[in-house]
Amino acid sequence: MRPKILVTRKISDDAEIILKKEFEVTLNLEDKPYTYDELIQLVNQYDGIISSSFDKLDKNFFDNLNGRLKVIGHVGVGYDNINIQSAKEKNIKVSNTPNVLNDAVAEITMLLILASSRRIGEAYNLVKTNTWKNRKPDITKLMVGNEVTGKTLGIIGMGRIGQIVADRAKAFKMKIIYHNRNKLPEALEKDATYFSDLKSMLPNCDYISLHTPATPDTINIINEETLKLFPKHSVFVNTSRGSTVDDDALIEVLQNKKIYGAGLDVFNNEPNLDKRYLELDNCFVLPHIGSATHETRLAMSMLAINNLRRFFSNKPLISEVV
Ligand code: 8YV
């Protein structure tokens, strides 16, 4: 009998076609979210699931399983929605989708850096609301922002995505400095400068980009204390997770122009982000689209499927979360 797989949300069309050929599969073609309770009920009829970051797979979820579920192919590199410890205790393997989204996320990181510095949100609104014609063409004021070329980018979390962001930023002649738990080997570090202490790095940054996973260590690492060390002209961008930011603290420095701006793709409590962000001209916001390209979402879907294929052929997973 073919293994039974539940796909909790819509994944890429081509991936769904492949999945249907190999497994007995329940797709979510209408992309209608299951409630937490529905999901628990449903999952007990399946050997494997393909999950998304919208699914809350917490301790209680795992405690309510009947023993059938054996593997979770998660479509996402971040898996903070899954209680990995509980999965382990129930002997359920979990995989994620590292690497395949690095380029897409690095693209959005550069976009946020450019958009926040060059006031793209304000400039775009000026044209879209047809109010450009009402503005005096003042060459020193009208949508004049900060130039990115040649500035210093501080990367917090120099993992796979951080390293690709560093490469992309070099095309803008940016100087790269970074903070990470460990110093990278020279071959990966290239010519970036390591700071073992985050607080010593921050005053040296024109731009700060965050690329850490959401862990207990990274909750609110952008807080009142660390924000005090950001230079007044600096820009903060975040494509990792909203939980890394203390919203009150960031909003306060933006409101009072203690930093130049921010570019945010991720928020606490998505999609119900703190509304104060929307009132700020110096904050460029996106709806968590870091990995949202056709190419990357297909690659993420396929990596989840390939992990399930390996599991059901008794082979080690490609990207098991351990
Ligand atoms: C996606 C992400 O939005 O990979 C991640 O961790 O946050 C994004 O790529 C999400 O995972 C889609 O399920």
mmCIF file of C-alpha atoms and ligand atoms in Angstrom:
data_model
loop_
_atom_site.group_PDB
_atom_site.id
_atom_site.type_symbol
_atom_site.label_atom_id
_atom_site.label_comp_id
_atom_site.label_asym_id
_atom_site.label_seq_id
_atom_site.Cartn_x
_atom_site.Cartn_y
_atom_site.Cartn_z
ATOM 1 C CA MET A 1 0.000 0.000 0.000
ATOM 2 C CA ARG A 2 1.207 3.480 -0.834
ATOM 3 C CA PRO A 3 1.888 5.765 2.153
ATOM 4 C CA LYS A 4 -0.888 8.236 2.881
ATOM 5 C CA ILE A 5 0.201 11.879 2.847
ATOM 6 C CA LEU A 6 -1.674 14.995 3.911
ATOM 7 C CA VAL A 7 -0.567 18.306 2.419
ATOM 8 C CA THR A 8 -1.821 20.953 4.821
ATOM 9 C CA ARG A 9 -1.722 23.902 2.394
ATOM 10 C CA LYS A 10 -1.439 24.464 -1.352
ATOM 11 C CA ILE A 11 2.050 23.725 -2.662
ATOM 12 C CA SER A 12 3.449 24.265 -6.184
ATOM 13 C CA ASP A 13 1.339 22.659 -8.950
ATOM 14 C CA ASP A 14 4.203 20.627 -10.408
ATOM 15 C CA ALA A 15 5.080 19.274 -6.975
ATOM 16 C CA GLU A 16 1.465 18.234 -6.384
ATOM 17 C CA ILE A 17 1.447 16.298 -9.682
ATOM 18 C CA ILE A 18 4.566 14.378 -8.675
ATOM 19 C CA LEU A 19 3.226 13.710 -5.193
ATOM 20 C CA LYS A 20 -0.023 12.268 -6.574
ATOM 21 C CA LYS A 21 1.881 9.778 -8.728
ATOM 22 C CA GLU A 22 3.819 8.324 -5.836
ATOM 23 C CA PHE A 23 1.628 8.572 -2.758
ATOM 24 C CA GLU A 24 -1.977 8.332 -1.723
ATOM 25 C CA VAL A 25 -2.310 12.021 -1.169
ATOM 26 C CA THR A 26 -4.829 14.545 0.138
ATOM 27 C CA LEU A 27 -4.049 17.951 -1.299
ATOM 28 C CA ASN A 28 -5.429 21.269 -0.144
ATOM 29 C CA LEU A 29 -6.140 22.655 -3.601
ATOM 30 C CA GLU A 30 -8.269 25.515 -2.296
ATOM 31 C CA ASP A 31 -5.632 26.410 0.277
ATOM 32 C CA LYS A 32 -8.252 26.561 2.984
ATOM 33 C CA PRO A 33 -6.477 26.508 6.356
ATOM 34 C CA TYR A 34 -7.420 23.680 8.707
ATOM 35 C CA THR A 35 -8.173 24.762 12.241
ATOM 36 C CA TYR A 36 -5.826 23.465 14.906
ATOM 37 C CA ASP A 37 -8.376 20.861 16.046
ATOM 38 C CA GLU A 38 -9.256 19.784 12.503
ATOM 39 C CA LEU A 39 -5.613 19.224 11.756
ATOM 40 C CA ILE A 40 -5.085 17.031 14.828
ATOM 41 C CA GLN A 41 -8.125 14.887 13.900
ATOM 42 C CA LEU A 42 -7.087 14.591 10.272
ATOM 43 C CA VAL A 43 -3.411 13.894 10.760
ATOM 44 C CA ASN A 44 -4.157 10.685 12.634
ATOM 45 C CA GLN A 45 -5.252 9.119 9.324
ATOM 46 C CA TYR A 46 -1.911 9.771 7.619
ATOM 47 C CA ASP A 47 1.616 8.340 7.562
ATOM 48 C CA GLY A 48 3.204 11.639 6.605
ATOM 49 C CA ILE A 49 2.359 15.305 6.216
ATOM 50 C CA ILE A 50 3.717 18.194 4.217
ATOM 51 C CA SER A 51 3.372 21.155 6.550
ATOM 52 C CA SER A 52 3.665 24.903 6.221
ATOM 53 C CA SER A 53 4.678 27.588 8.660
ATOM 54 C CA PHE A 54 0.991 28.384 9.235
ATOM 55 C CA ASP A 55 0.488 25.036 11.012
ATOM 56 C CA LYS A 56 0.979 25.032 14.758
ATOM 57 C CA LEU A 57 2.575 21.697 15.556
ATOM 58 C CA ASP A 58 3.107 22.147 19.279
ATOM 59 C CA LYS A 59 3.467 19.705 22.189
ATOM 60 C CA ASN A 60 -0.293 19.261 22.490
ATOM 61 C CA PHE A 61 -0.501 18.447 18.768
ATOM 62 C CA PHE A 62 2.045 15.667 19.165
ATOM 63 C CA ASP A 63 0.467 14.425 22.414
ATOM 64 C CA ASN A 64 -2.823 13.914 20.566
ATOM 65 C CA LEU A 65 -1.424 11.709 17.832
ATOM 66 C CA ASN A 66 -2.359 8.039 17.638
ATOM 67 C CA GLY A 67 1.045 6.768 16.496
ATOM 68 C CA ARG A 68 0.400 6.582 12.747
ATOM 69 C CA LEU A 69 2.206 9.767 11.674
ATOM 70 C CA LYS A 70 5.866 9.017 11.035
ATOM 71 C CA VAL A 71 7.278 11.949 9.065
ATOM 72 C CA ILE A 72 6.774 15.690 8.534
ATOM 73 C CA GLY A 73 8.165 17.336 5.413
ATOM 74 C CA HIS A 74 8.032 20.997 6.386
ATOM 75 C CA VAL A 75 7.963 23.585 3.577
ATOM 76 C CA GLY A 76 10.132 26.259 5.146
ATOM 77 C CA VAL A 77 13.654 26.659 6.430
ATOM 78 C CA GLY A 78 12.415 28.024 9.757
ATOM 79 C CA TYR A 79 10.570 25.487 11.883
ATOM 80 C CA ASP A 80 9.747 27.508 14.979
ATOM 81 C CA ASN A 81 6.103 26.428 14.538
ATOM 82 C CA ILE A 82 7.090 22.796 15.229
ATOM 83 C CA ASN A 83 7.995 21.425 18.654
ATOM 84 C CA ILE A 84 10.971 19.357 17.544
ATOM 85 C CA GLN A 85 11.507 17.860 21.002
ATOM 86 C CA SER A 86 7.945 16.490 21.025
ATOM 87 C CA ALA A 87 8.359 15.141 17.487
ATOM 88 C CA LYS A 88 11.521 13.336 18.612
ATOM 89 C CA GLU A 89 9.792 11.864 21.650
ATOM 90 C CA LYS A 90 7.102 10.434 19.359
ATOM 91 C CA ASN A 91 9.783 9.194 16.958
ATOM 92 C CA ILE A 92 8.505 11.379 14.127
ATOM 93 C CA LYS A 93 11.125 12.627 11.690
ATOM 94 C CA VAL A 94 11.002 16.259 10.580
ATOM 95 C CA SER A 95 12.694 17.823 7.563
ATOM 96 C CA ASN A 96 12.911 21.484 6.518
ATOM 97 C CA THR A 97 13.951 23.267 3.315
ATOM 98 C CA PRO A 98 17.356 24.906 3.770
ATOM 99 C CA ASN A 99 19.466 26.347 0.930
ATOM 100 C CA VAL A 100 16.873 26.315 -1.837
ATOM 101 C CA LEU A 101 15.525 29.691 -0.675
ATOM 102 C CA ASN A 102 18.824 31.469 -0.040
ATOM 103 C CA ASP A 103 18.884 33.484 -3.266
ATOM 104 C CA ALA A 104 15.242 34.538 -3.023
ATOM 105 C CA VAL A 105 15.649 35.743 0.568
ATOM 106 C CA ALA A 106 18.899 37.527 -0.300
ATOM 107 C CA GLU A 107 17.060 39.331 -3.120
ATOM 108 C CA ILE A 108 14.406 40.602 -0.721
ATOM 109 C CA THR A 109 17.088 41.603 1.786
ATOM 110 C CA MET A 110 18.780 43.784 -0.833
ATOM 111 C CA LEU A 111 15.394 45.152 -1.840
ATOM 112 C CA LEU A 112 14.682 46.151 1.780
ATOM 113 C CA ILE A 113 18.095 47.793 2.133
ATOM 114 C CA LEU A 114 17.570 49.777 -1.058
ATOM 115 C CA ALA A 115 13.920 50.583 -0.415
ATOM 116 C CA SER A 116 14.492 51.868 3.110
ATOM 117 C CA SER A 117 17.485 53.967 2.126
ATOM 118 C CA ARG A 118 16.038 55.412 -1.043
ATOM 119 C CA ARG A 119 12.581 56.039 0.477
ATOM 120 C CA ILE A 120 10.869 53.789 -2.037
ATOM 121 C CA GLY A 121 7.660 53.399 -0.011
ATOM 122 C CA GLU A 122 7.134 57.151 0.158
ATOM 123 C CA ALA A 123 8.222 57.699 -3.447
ATOM 124 C CA TYR A 124 5.946 54.984 -4.787
ATOM 125 C CA ASN A 125 2.974 56.341 -2.832
ATOM 126 C CA LEU A 126 3.621 59.820 -4.177
ATOM 127 C CA VAL A 127 3.213 58.603 -7.757
ATOM 128 C CA LYS A 128 0.406 56.114 -7.069
ATOM 129 C CA THR A 129 -1.706 58.692 -5.232
ATOM 130 C CA ASN A 130 -1.147 61.156 -8.078
ATOM 131 C CA THR A 131 0.212 63.773 -5.689
ATOM 132 C CA TRP A 132 3.679 64.089 -7.268
ATOM 133 C CA LYS A 133 2.421 67.013 -9.340
ATOM 134 C CA ASN A 134 1.614 68.936 -6.142
ATOM 135 C CA ARG A 135 5.137 68.732 -4.823
ATOM 136 C CA LYS A 136 7.830 71.355 -5.286
ATOM 137 C CA PRO A 137 10.727 69.729 -7.209
ATOM 138 C CA ASP A 138 13.260 70.561 -4.533
ATOM 139 C CA ILE A 139 16.538 68.890 -5.497
ATOM 140 C CA THR A 140 17.814 68.636 -1.946
ATOM 141 C CA LYS A 141 14.613 67.398 -0.347
ATOM 142 C CA LEU A 142 12.122 65.636 -2.609
ATOM 143 C CA MET A 143 12.537 61.943 -1.833
ATOM 144 C CA VAL A 144 16.218 62.416 -1.182
ATOM 145 C CA GLY A 145 17.538 59.438 0.745
ATOM 146 C CA ASN A 146 20.794 57.777 1.736
ATOM 147 C CA GLU A 147 23.106 56.166 -0.796
ATOM 148 C CA VAL A 148 23.851 52.470 -0.240
ATOM 149 C CA THR A 149 26.996 52.157 -2.349
ATOM 150 C CA GLY A 150 30.186 51.767 -0.338
ATOM 151 C CA LYS A 151 28.514 51.684 3.079
ATOM 152 C CA THR A 152 29.083 49.142 5.854
ATOM 153 C CA LEU A 153 26.647 46.269 6.254
ATOM 154 C CA GLY A 154 26.540 44.461 9.604
ATOM 155 C CA ILE A 155 25.105 40.970 9.303
ATOM 156 C CA ILE A 156 23.719 39.319 12.416
ATOM 157 C CA GLY A 157 23.771 35.573 11.790
ATOM 158 C CA MET A 158 26.276 34.673 9.076
ATOM 159 C CA GLY A 159 24.762 31.359 8.044
ATOM 160 C CA ARG A 160 23.851 30.297 4.536
ATOM 161 C CA ILE A 161 21.546 33.250 3.819
ATOM 162 C CA GLY A 162 23.781 35.794 5.566
ATOM 163 C CA GLN A 163 26.726 34.729 3.410
ATOM 164 C CA ILE A 164 24.763 35.124 0.185
ATOM 165 C CA VAL A 165 23.513 38.539 1.297
ATOM 166 C CA ALA A 166 27.181 39.486 1.873
ATOM 167 C CA ASP A 167 28.012 38.448 -1.707
ATOM 168 C CA ARG A 168 25.112 40.437 -3.149
ATOM 169 C CA ALA A 169 25.970 43.504 -1.049
ATOM 170 C CA LYS A 170 29.514 43.460 -2.408
ATOM 171 C CA ALA A 171 28.065 44.265 -5.832
ATOM 172 C CA PHE A 172 27.139 47.573 -4.171
ATOM 173 C CA LYS A 173 30.732 47.906 -2.936
ATOM 174 C CA MET A 174 29.540 47.425 0.628
ATOM 175 C CA LYS A 175 31.996 46.560 3.377
ATOM 176 C CA ILE A 176 30.832 43.492 5.316
ATOM 177 C CA ILE A 177 31.123 42.999 9.061
ATOM 178 C CA TYR A 178 29.294 40.267 10.943
ATOM 179 C CA HIS A 179 28.317 38.821 14.274
ATOM 180 C CA ASN A 180 27.803 35.090 14.642
ATOM 181 C CA ARG A 181 28.060 32.536 17.424
ATOM 182 C CA ASN A 182 31.317 31.358 15.836
ATOM 183 C CA LYS A 183 33.828 32.973 13.515
ATOM 184 C CA LEU A 184 33.576 31.456 10.043
ATOM 185 C CA PRO A 185 36.522 29.723 8.374
ATOM 186 C CA GLU A 186 38.344 32.171 6.094
ATOM 187 C CA ALA A 187 37.060 30.538 2.904
ATOM 188 C CA LEU A 188 33.461 31.299 3.916
ATOM 189 C CA GLU A 189 34.183 34.559 5.650
ATOM 190 C CA LYS A 190 35.897 35.953 2.544
ATOM 191 C CA ASP A 191 36.902 39.497 3.491
ATOM 192 C CA ALA A 192 34.209 40.107 6.113
ATOM 193 C CA THR A 193 35.264 41.205 9.602
ATOM 194 C CA TYR A 194 34.049 39.152 12.580
ATOM 195 C CA PHE A 195 32.731 40.638 15.818
ATOM 196 C CA SER A 196 32.293 38.098 18.608
ATOM 197 C CA ASP A 197 30.265 40.702 20.490
ATOM 198 C CA LEU A 198 27.091 42.066 18.883
ATOM 199 C CA LYS A 199 27.194 45.262 20.906
ATOM 200 C CA SER A 200 30.684 46.115 19.668
ATOM 201 C CA MET A 201 29.626 45.616 16.058
ATOM 202 C CA LEU A 202 26.473 47.734 16.015
ATOM 203 C CA PRO A 203 28.029 51.233 16.278
ATOM 204 C CA ASN A 204 30.116 50.422 13.169
ATOM 205 C CA CYS A 205 27.134 49.662 10.921
ATOM 206 C CA ASP A 206 25.378 51.807 8.341
ATOM 207 C CA TYR A 207 23.011 48.880 7.692
ATOM 208 C CA ILE A 208 22.107 45.997 9.955
ATOM 209 C CA SER A 209 20.545 42.867 8.472
ATOM 210 C CA LEU A 210 19.242 40.038 10.606
ATOM 211 C CA HIS A 211 19.571 36.385 9.523
ATOM 212 C CA THR A 212 19.262 34.334 12.683
ATOM 213 C CA PRO A 213 16.698 31.566 13.222
ATOM 214 C CA ALA A 214 13.988 32.086 15.841
ATOM 215 C CA THR A 215 15.357 30.427 18.969
ATOM 216 C CA PRO A 216 15.141 31.276 22.688
ATOM 217 C CA ASP A 217 18.546 32.991 22.271
ATOM 218 C CA THR A 218 17.379 35.305 19.503
ATOM 219 C CA ILE A 219 14.032 36.468 20.931
ATOM 220 C CA ASN A 220 14.078 40.286 21.074
ATOM 221 C CA ILE A 221 17.764 40.603 20.263
ATOM 222 C CA ILE A 222 16.742 43.879 18.657
ATOM 223 C CA ASN A 223 15.643 45.670 21.825
ATOM 224 C CA GLU A 224 15.945 48.981 23.616
ATOM 225 C CA GLU A 225 19.501 48.260 24.696
ATOM 226 C CA THR A 226 20.836 47.087 21.331
ATOM 227 C CA LEU A 227 18.944 49.786 19.404
ATOM 228 C CA LYS A 228 20.750 52.446 21.444
ATOM 229 C CA LEU A 229 23.950 51.309 19.718
ATOM 230 C CA PHE A 230 22.598 51.756 16.180
ATOM 231 C CA PRO A 231 24.005 54.942 14.570
ATOM 232 C CA LYS A 232 21.413 57.657 13.888
ATOM 233 C CA HIS A 233 21.810 57.261 10.111
ATOM 234 C CA SER A 234 21.534 53.474 10.194
ATOM 235 C CA VAL A 235 18.899 51.244 8.616
ATOM 236 C CA PHE A 236 17.670 47.947 10.068
ATOM 237 C CA VAL A 237 16.310 45.171 7.844
ATOM 238 C CA ASN A 238 14.729 41.890 8.866
ATOM 239 C CA THR A 239 13.918 38.864 6.713
ATOM 240 C CA SER A 240 14.253 36.238 9.447
ATOM 241 C CA ARG A 241 11.508 36.171 12.082
ATOM 242 C CA GLY A 242 9.511 38.884 13.827
ATOM 243 C CA SER A 243 10.238 37.370 17.242
ATOM 244 C CA THR A 244 13.785 38.744 17.040
ATOM 245 C CA VAL A 245 12.439 42.277 17.451
ATOM 246 C CA ASP A 246 10.954 44.058 20.454
ATOM 247 C CA ASP A 247 8.312 46.038 18.553
ATOM 248 C CA ASP A 248 7.903 48.762 21.188
ATOM 249 C CA ALA A 249 11.614 49.476 21.121
ATOM 250 C CA LEU A 250 11.944 49.498 17.323
ATOM 251 C CA ILE A 251 8.839 51.625 16.817
ATOM 252 C CA GLU A 252 10.086 54.130 19.395
ATOM 253 C CA VAL A 253 13.436 54.657 17.626
ATOM 254 C CA LEU A 254 11.704 54.954 14.257
ATOM 255 C CA GLN A 255 9.086 57.413 15.535
ATOM 256 C CA ASN A 256 11.729 59.577 17.136
ATOM 257 C CA LYS A 257 14.144 59.281 14.195
ATOM 258 C CA LYS A 258 16.840 57.741 16.369
ATOM 259 C CA ILE A 259 17.673 55.556 13.365
ATOM 260 C CA TYR A 260 17.139 56.393 9.694
ATOM 261 C CA GLY A 261 14.746 53.628 8.802
ATOM 262 C CA ALA A 262 13.752 49.996 8.741
ATOM 263 C CA GLY A 263 12.752 47.451 6.111
ATOM 264 C CA LEU A 264 10.705 44.582 7.466
ATOM 265 C CA ASP A 265 9.456 41.433 5.764
ATOM 266 C CA VAL A 266 8.615 39.616 9.006
ATOM 267 C CA PHE A 267 6.664 40.561 12.117
ATOM 268 C CA ASN A 268 5.461 39.375 15.453
ATOM 269 C CA ASN A 269 1.949 37.972 15.216
ATOM 270 C CA GLU A 270 1.767 37.868 11.394
ATOM 271 C CA PRO A 271 -0.360 38.901 9.570
ATOM 272 C CA ASN A 272 -1.705 41.073 12.413
ATOM 273 C CA LEU A 273 1.400 43.186 12.723
ATOM 274 C CA ASP A 274 1.613 46.102 15.135
ATOM 275 C CA LYS A 275 -0.357 48.834 13.339
ATOM 276 C CA ARG A 276 2.079 51.529 14.423
ATOM 277 C CA TYR A 277 4.493 50.264 11.744
ATOM 278 C CA LEU A 278 1.992 51.316 9.085
ATOM 279 C CA GLU A 279 2.040 54.938 10.194
ATOM 280 C CA LEU A 280 5.779 55.322 9.810
ATOM 281 C CA ASP A 281 7.188 56.896 6.635
ATOM 282 C CA ASN A 282 10.611 55.554 7.523
ATOM 283 C CA CYS A 283 9.509 51.926 7.706
ATOM 284 C CA PHE A 284 9.174 49.898 4.495
ATOM 285 C CA VAL A 285 7.008 46.833 5.067
ATOM 286 C CA LEU A 286 6.356 43.626 3.119
ATOM 287 C CA PRO A 287 4.014 40.675 3.810
ATOM 288 C CA HIS A 288 6.632 37.954 4.482
ATOM 289 C CA ILE A 289 7.588 37.303 0.855
ATOM 290 C CA GLY A 290 11.290 36.479 1.295
ATOM 291 C CA SER A 291 11.034 33.078 -0.391
ATOM 292 C CA ALA A 292 8.085 33.925 -2.627
ATOM 293 C CA THR A 293 9.340 33.233 -6.139
ATOM 294 C CA HIS A 294 7.898 30.554 -8.410
ATOM 295 C CA GLU A 295 11.314 28.925 -8.641
ATOM 296 C CA THR A 296 11.953 28.861 -4.912
ATOM 297 C CA ARG A 297 8.497 27.782 -3.814
ATOM 298 C CA LEU A 298 8.703 24.880 -6.296
ATOM 299 C CA ALA A 299 12.160 23.963 -5.004
ATOM 300 C CA MET A 300 10.899 24.112 -1.403
ATOM 301 C CA SER A 301 7.882 21.938 -2.260
ATOM 302 C CA MET A 302 10.117 19.433 -4.078
ATOM 303 C CA LEU A 303 12.604 19.265 -1.231
ATOM 304 C CA ALA A 304 9.773 18.427 1.172
ATOM 305 C CA ILE A 305 8.594 15.681 -1.215
ATOM 306 C CA ASN A 306 12.096 14.322 -1.718
ATOM 307 C CA ASN A 307 12.511 14.048 2.032
ATOM 308 C CA LEU A 308 9.302 11.996 2.221
ATOM 309 C CA ARG A 309 10.446 9.815 -0.691
ATOM 310 C CA ARG A 310 13.673 9.090 1.164
ATOM 311 C CA PHE A 311 11.866 8.341 4.386
ATOM 312 C CA PHE A 312 9.506 5.833 2.786
ATOM 313 C CA SER A 313 12.442 4.142 1.000
ATOM 314 C CA ASN A 314 14.201 3.744 4.362
ATOM 315 C CA LYS A 315 16.950 6.165 3.424
ATOM 316 C CA PRO A 316 18.320 9.039 5.484
ATOM 317 C CA LEU A 317 16.455 12.308 4.894
ATOM 318 C CA ILE A 318 18.142 15.001 2.813
ATOM 319 C CA SER A 319 17.530 17.800 5.288
ATOM 320 C CA GLU A 320 16.430 16.307 8.575
ATOM 321 C CA VAL A 321 15.955 18.697 11.480
ATOM 322 C CA VAL A 322 18.043 17.213 14.278
HETATM 323 C C1 8YV B 1 7.871 30.919 4.015
HETATM 324 C C2 8YV B 1 9.845 31.094 5.680
HETATM 325 O O1 8YV B 1 7.075 32.038 4.121
HETATM 326 O O2 8YV B 1 11.180 29.275 5.014
HETATM 327 C C3 8YV B 1 10.783 29.969 5.937
HETATM 328 O O3 8YV B 1 11.156 29.765 7.101
HETATM 329 O O4 8YV B 1 9.562 31.846 6.533
HETATM 330 C C4 8YV B 1 9.283 31.309 4.324
HETATM 331 O O5 8YV B 1 10.085 30.762 3.369
HETATM 332 C C5 8YV B 1 7.180 29.841 4.738
HETATM 333 O O6 8YV B 1 8.015 28.932 5.350
HETATM 334 C C6 8YV B 1 6.166 29.127 3.852
HETATM 335 O O7 8YV B 1 5.626 28.045 4.537
#
